[in-house]
mmCIF file of C-alpha atoms in Angstrom:
data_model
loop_
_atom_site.group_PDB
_atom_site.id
_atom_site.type_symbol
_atom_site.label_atom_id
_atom_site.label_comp_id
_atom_site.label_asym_id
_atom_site.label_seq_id
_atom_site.Cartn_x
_atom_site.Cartn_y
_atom_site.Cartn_z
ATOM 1 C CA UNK A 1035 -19.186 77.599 142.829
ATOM 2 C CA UNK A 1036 -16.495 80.479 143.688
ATOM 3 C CA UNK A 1037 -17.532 83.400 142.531
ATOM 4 C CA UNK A 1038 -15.510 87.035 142.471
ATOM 5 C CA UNK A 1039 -16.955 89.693 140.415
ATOM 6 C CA UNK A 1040 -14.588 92.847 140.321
ATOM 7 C CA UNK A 1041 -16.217 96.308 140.456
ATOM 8 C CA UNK A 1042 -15.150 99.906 140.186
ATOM 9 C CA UNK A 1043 -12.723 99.955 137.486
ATOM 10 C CA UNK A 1044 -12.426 102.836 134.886
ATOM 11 C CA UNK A 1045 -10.691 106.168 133.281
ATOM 12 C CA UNK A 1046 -9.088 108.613 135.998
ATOM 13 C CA UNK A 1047 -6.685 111.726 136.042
ATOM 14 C CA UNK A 1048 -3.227 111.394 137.105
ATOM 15 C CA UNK A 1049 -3.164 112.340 140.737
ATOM 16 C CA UNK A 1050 -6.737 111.522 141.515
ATOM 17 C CA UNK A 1051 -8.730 108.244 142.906
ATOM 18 C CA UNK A 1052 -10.341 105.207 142.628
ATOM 19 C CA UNK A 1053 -12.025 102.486 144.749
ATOM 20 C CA UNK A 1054 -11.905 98.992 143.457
ATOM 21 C CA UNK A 1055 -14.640 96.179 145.095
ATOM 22 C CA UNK A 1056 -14.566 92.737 144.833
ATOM 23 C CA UNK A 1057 -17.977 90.611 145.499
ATOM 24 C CA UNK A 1058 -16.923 87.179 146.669
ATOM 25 C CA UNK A 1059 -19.514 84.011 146.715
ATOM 26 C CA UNK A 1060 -19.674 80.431 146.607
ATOM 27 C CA UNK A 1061 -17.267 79.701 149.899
ATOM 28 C CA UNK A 1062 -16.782 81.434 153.500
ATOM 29 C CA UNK A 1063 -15.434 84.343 152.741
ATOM 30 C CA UNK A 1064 -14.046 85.241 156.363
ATOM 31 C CA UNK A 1065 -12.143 81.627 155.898
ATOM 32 C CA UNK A 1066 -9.261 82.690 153.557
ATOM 33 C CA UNK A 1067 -7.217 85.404 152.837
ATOM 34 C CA UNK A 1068 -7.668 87.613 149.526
ATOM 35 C CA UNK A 1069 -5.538 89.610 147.189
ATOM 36 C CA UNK A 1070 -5.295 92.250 144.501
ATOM 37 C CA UNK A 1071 -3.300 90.868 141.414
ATOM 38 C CA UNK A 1072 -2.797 93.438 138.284
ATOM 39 C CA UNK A 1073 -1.348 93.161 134.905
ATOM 40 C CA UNK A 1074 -0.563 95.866 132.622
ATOM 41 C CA UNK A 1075 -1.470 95.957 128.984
ATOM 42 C CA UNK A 1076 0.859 93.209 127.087
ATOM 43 C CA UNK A 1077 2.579 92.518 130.135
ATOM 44 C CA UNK A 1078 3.191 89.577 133.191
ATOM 45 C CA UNK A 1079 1.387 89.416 136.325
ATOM 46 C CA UNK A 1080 1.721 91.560 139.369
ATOM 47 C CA UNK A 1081 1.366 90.990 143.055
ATOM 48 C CA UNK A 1082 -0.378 94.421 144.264
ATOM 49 C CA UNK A 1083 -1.635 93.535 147.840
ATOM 50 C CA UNK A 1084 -2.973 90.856 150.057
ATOM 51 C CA UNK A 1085 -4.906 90.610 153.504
ATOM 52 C CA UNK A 1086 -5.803 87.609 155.928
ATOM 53 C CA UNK A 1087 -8.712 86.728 156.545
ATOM 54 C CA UNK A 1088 -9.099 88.769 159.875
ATOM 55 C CA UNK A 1089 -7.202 91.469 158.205
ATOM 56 C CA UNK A 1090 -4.552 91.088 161.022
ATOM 57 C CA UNK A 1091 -1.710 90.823 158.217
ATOM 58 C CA UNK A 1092 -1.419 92.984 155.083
ATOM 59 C CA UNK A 1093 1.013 93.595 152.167
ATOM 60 C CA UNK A 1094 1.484 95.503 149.603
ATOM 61 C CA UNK A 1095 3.976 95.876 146.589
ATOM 62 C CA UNK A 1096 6.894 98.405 146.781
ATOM 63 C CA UNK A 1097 5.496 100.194 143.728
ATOM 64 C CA UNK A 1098 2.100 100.844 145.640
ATOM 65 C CA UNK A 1099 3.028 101.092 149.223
ATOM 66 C CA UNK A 1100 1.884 104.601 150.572
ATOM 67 C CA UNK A 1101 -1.004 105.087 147.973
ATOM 68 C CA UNK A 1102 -2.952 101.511 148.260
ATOM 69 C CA UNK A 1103 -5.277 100.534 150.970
ATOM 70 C CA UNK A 1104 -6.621 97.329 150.973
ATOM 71 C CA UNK A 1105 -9.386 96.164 152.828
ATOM 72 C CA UNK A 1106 -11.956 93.850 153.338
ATOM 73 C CA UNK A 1107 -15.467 93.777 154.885
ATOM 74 C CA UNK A 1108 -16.803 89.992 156.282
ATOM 75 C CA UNK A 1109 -19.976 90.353 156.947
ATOM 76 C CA UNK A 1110 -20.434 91.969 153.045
ATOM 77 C CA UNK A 1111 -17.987 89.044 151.691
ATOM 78 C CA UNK A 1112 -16.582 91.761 149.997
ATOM 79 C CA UNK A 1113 -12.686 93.303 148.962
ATOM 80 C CA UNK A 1114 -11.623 96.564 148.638
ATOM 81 C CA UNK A 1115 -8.509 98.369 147.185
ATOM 82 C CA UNK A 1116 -8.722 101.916 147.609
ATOM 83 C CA UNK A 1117 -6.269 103.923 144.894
ATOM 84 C CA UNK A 1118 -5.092 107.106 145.556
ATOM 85 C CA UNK A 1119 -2.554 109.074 143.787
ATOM 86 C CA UNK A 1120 -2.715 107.268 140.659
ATOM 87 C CA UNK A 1121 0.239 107.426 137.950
ATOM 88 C CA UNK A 1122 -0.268 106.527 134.500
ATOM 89 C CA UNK A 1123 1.830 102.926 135.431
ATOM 90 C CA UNK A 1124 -1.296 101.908 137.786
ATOM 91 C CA UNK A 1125 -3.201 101.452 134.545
ATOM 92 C CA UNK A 1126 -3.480 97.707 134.383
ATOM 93 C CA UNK A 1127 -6.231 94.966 134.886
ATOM 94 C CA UNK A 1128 -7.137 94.714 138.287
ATOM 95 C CA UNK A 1129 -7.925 90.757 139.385
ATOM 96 C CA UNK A 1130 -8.970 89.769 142.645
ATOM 97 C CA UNK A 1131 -7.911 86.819 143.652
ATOM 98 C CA UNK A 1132 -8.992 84.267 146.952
ATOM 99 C CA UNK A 1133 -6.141 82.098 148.459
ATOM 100 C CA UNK A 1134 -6.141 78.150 148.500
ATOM 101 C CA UNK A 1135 -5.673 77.877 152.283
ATOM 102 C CA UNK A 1136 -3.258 74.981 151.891
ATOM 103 C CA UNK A 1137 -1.335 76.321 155.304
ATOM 104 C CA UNK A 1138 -4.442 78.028 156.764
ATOM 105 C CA UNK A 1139 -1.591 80.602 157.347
ATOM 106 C CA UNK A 1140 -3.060 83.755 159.164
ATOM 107 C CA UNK A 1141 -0.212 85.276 156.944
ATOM 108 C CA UNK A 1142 -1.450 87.131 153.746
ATOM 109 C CA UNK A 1143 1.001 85.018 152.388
ATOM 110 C CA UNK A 1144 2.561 81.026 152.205
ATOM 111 C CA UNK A 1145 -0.581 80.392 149.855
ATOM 112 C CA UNK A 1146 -1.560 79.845 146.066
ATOM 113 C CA UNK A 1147 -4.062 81.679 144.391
ATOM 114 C CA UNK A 1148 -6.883 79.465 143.502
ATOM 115 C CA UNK A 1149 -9.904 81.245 142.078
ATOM 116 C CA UNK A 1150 -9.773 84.568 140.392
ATOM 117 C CA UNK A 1151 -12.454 87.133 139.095
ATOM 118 C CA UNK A 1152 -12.424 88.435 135.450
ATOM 119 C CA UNK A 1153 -10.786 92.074 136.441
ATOM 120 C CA UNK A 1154 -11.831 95.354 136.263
ATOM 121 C CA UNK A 1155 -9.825 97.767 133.944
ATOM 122 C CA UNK A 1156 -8.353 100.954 135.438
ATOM 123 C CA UNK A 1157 -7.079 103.356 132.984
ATOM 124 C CA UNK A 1158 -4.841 106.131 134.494
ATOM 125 C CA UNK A 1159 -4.863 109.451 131.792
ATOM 126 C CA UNK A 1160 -5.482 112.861 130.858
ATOM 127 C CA UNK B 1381 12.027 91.169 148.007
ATOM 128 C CA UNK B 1382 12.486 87.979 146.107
ATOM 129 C CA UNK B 1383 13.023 87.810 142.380
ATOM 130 C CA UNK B 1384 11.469 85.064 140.365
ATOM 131 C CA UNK B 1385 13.180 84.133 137.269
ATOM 132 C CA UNK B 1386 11.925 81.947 133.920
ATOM 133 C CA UNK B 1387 13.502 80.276 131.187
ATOM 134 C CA UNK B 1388 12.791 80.054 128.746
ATOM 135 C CA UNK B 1389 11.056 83.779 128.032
ATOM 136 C CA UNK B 1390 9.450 81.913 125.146
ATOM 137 C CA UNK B 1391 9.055 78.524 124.013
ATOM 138 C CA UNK B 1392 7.715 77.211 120.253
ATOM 139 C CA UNK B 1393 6.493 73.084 120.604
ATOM 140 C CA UNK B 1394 4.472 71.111 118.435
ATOM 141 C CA UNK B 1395 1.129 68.793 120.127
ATOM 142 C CA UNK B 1396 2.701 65.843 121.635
ATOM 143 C CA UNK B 1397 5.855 67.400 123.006
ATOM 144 C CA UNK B 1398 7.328 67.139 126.243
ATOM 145 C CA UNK B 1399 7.834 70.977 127.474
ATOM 146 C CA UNK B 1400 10.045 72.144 130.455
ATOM 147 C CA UNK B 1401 9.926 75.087 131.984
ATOM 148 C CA UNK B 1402 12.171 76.580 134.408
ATOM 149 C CA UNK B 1403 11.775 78.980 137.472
ATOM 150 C CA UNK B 1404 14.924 80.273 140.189
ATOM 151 C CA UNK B 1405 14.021 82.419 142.674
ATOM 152 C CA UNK B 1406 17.195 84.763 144.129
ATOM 153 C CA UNK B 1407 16.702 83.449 147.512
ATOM 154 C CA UNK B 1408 15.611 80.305 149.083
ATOM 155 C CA UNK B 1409 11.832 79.501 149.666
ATOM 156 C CA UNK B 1410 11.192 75.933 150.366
ATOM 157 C CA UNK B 1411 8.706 74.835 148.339
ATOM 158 C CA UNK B 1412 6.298 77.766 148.353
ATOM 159 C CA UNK B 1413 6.340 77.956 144.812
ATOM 160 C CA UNK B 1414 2.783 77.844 142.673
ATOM 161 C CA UNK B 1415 2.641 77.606 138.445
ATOM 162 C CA UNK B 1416 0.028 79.549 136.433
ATOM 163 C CA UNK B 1417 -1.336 79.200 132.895
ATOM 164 C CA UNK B 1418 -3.013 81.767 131.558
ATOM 165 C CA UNK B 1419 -4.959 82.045 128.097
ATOM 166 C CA UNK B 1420 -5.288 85.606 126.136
ATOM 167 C CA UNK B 1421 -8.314 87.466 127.544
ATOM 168 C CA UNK B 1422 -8.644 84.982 130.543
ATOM 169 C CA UNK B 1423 -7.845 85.184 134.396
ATOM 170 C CA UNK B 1424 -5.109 82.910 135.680
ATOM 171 C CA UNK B 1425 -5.640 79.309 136.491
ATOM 172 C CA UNK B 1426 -3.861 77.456 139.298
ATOM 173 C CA UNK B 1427 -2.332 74.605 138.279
ATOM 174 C CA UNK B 1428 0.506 73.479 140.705
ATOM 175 C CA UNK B 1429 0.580 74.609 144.758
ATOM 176 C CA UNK B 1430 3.093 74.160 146.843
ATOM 177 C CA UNK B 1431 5.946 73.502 143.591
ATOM 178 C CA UNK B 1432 4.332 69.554 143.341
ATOM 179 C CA UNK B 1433 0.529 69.291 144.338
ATOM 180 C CA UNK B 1434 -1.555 69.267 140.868
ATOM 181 C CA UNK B 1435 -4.488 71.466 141.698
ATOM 182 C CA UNK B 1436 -7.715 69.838 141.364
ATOM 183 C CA UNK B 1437 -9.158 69.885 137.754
ATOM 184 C CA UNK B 1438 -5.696 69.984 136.089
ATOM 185 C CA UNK B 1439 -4.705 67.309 133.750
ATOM 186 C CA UNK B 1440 -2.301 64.358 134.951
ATOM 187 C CA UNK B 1441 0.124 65.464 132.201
ATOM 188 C CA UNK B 1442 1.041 68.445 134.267
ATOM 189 C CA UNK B 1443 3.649 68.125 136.814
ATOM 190 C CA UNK B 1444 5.683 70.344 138.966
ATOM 191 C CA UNK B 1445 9.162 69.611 140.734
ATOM 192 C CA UNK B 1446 12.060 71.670 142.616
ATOM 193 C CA UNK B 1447 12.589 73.069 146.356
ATOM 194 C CA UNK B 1448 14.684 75.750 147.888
ATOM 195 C CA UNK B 1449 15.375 77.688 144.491
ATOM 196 C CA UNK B 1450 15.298 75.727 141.074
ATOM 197 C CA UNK B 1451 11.728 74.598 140.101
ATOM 198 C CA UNK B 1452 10.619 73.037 137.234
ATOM 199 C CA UNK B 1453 6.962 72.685 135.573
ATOM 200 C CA UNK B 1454 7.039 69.844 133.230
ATOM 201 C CA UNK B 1455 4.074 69.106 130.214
ATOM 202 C CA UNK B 1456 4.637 65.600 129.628
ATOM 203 C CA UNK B 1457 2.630 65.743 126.176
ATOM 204 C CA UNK B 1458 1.406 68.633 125.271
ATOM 205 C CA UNK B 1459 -2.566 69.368 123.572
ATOM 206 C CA UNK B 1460 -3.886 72.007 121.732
ATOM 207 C CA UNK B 1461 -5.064 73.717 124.843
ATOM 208 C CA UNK B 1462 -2.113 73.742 126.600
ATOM 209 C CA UNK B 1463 -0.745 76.499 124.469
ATOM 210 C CA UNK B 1464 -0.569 79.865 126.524
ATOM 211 C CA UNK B 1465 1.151 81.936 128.931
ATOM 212 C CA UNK B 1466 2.798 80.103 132.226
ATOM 213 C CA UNK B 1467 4.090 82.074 135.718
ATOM 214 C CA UNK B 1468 5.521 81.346 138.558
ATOM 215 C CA UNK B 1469 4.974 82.770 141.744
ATOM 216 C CA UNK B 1470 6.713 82.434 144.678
ATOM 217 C CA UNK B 1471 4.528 82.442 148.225
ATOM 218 C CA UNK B 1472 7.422 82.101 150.833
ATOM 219 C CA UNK B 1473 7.188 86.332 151.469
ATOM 220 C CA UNK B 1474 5.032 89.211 150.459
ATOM 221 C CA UNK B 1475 4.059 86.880 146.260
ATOM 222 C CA UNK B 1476 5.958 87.959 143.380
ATOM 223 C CA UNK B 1477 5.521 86.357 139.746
ATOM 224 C CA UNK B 1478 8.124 85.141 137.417
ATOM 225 C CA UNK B 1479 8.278 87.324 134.031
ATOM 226 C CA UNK B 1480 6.051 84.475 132.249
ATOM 227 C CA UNK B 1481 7.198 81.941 129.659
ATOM 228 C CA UNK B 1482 4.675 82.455 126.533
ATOM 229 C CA UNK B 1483 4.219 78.622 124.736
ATOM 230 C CA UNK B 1484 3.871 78.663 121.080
ATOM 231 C CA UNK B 1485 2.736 76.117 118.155
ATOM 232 C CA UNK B 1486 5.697 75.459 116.283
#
């Protein structure tokens, strides 16, 4: 069973940082590319970031390009989005979010998301 | 970047129903065009890939149609379940989502 358990979620200043994780199980991690998917209190979904599965292609939103790093680490079948000059329209719930592989694109993109995590919560305040 | 647009924003249907929901996107994109249904509180579920292909696990009544830039996701009867949030998101260029179409109990 797919398993992605989000990590590092939580209140910060305006200006300051945070470092999201994302613990993947249940399939080869290294197989599939993975993305960072938020959504604001109340509101629709939002494409944040995405990287292959070698981490040879990477995207990121207009509203977060310059301040988000994504990441991953294979041999740790693990995700990272590092968050760095947060504004008080970063605070959202943070999914992360494996791709199908229908293509097995080594594009970030051309796939559906099929398994997501439950979120972490990243609250952006002072 | 392309834009994803739904219609209806909202939608009220009684159980038994046939619901269809709309998606354009501003530019063309083949058929890399995925539909979402998401319940208060929950993550988002996959339930159509590549704008036809029911995703494993998703009822029969669910369908998905449309290529280049008109898609449609189609509930041929709808349950008590199937009330919730729906997106579309398109997968042809860096993913965007449609602004969701919420589906109500009438």
């Amino acid at each position: 069973e797919v398993q992605l358990v989000e990590s590092g979620g939580g209140l910060v200043q305006p200006g300051r940082s945070l470092r999201l994780s994302c613990a993947a199980s249940g399939f080869t991690f290294d197989d599939y590319a993975m993305h960072w998917v938020r959504q604001a209190p109340g509101k629709g979904l939002e494409w944040v970031s995405g990287i292959s599965w070698n981490s040879g292609s990477i995207g990121y939103a207009d509203s977060v390009k310059g301040r988000f790093t994504i990441s991953r680490d294979n041999a740790k079948n693990s995700l990272y989005l590092q968050m760095n000059s947060l504004r008080a329209e970063d605070t959202a719930l943070y999914y992360c979010a494996k791709a199908k592989g229908e293509y097995g694109s080594g594009s970030y993109y051309f796939e559906s998301f099929d398994d997501w995590g439950q979120g972490t919560l990243v609250t952006v305040s002072s | 970047d392309i834009q994803m647009t739904q219609s209806p924003s909202s939608l009220s249907a009684s159980v038994g129903d046939r619901v269809t929901i709309t998606c354009r996107a501003s530019q063309i994109i083949s058929t890399y065009l995925n539909w979402y249904q998401q319940k208060p509180g929950k993550a988002p579920k996959l339930l159509i890939y590549s704008a036809s292909s029911l995703q494993s696990g998703v009822p029969s009544r669910f369908s998905g149609s449309g290529s280049g830039t008109d898609f449609t996701l189609t509930i041929s009867s709808l349950q008590p379940e199937d009330f919730a949030t729906y997106y579309c998101q398109q997968s042809y260029s860096t993913p965007g989502f449609g602004q969701g179409t919420r589906l109500e109990i009438k």
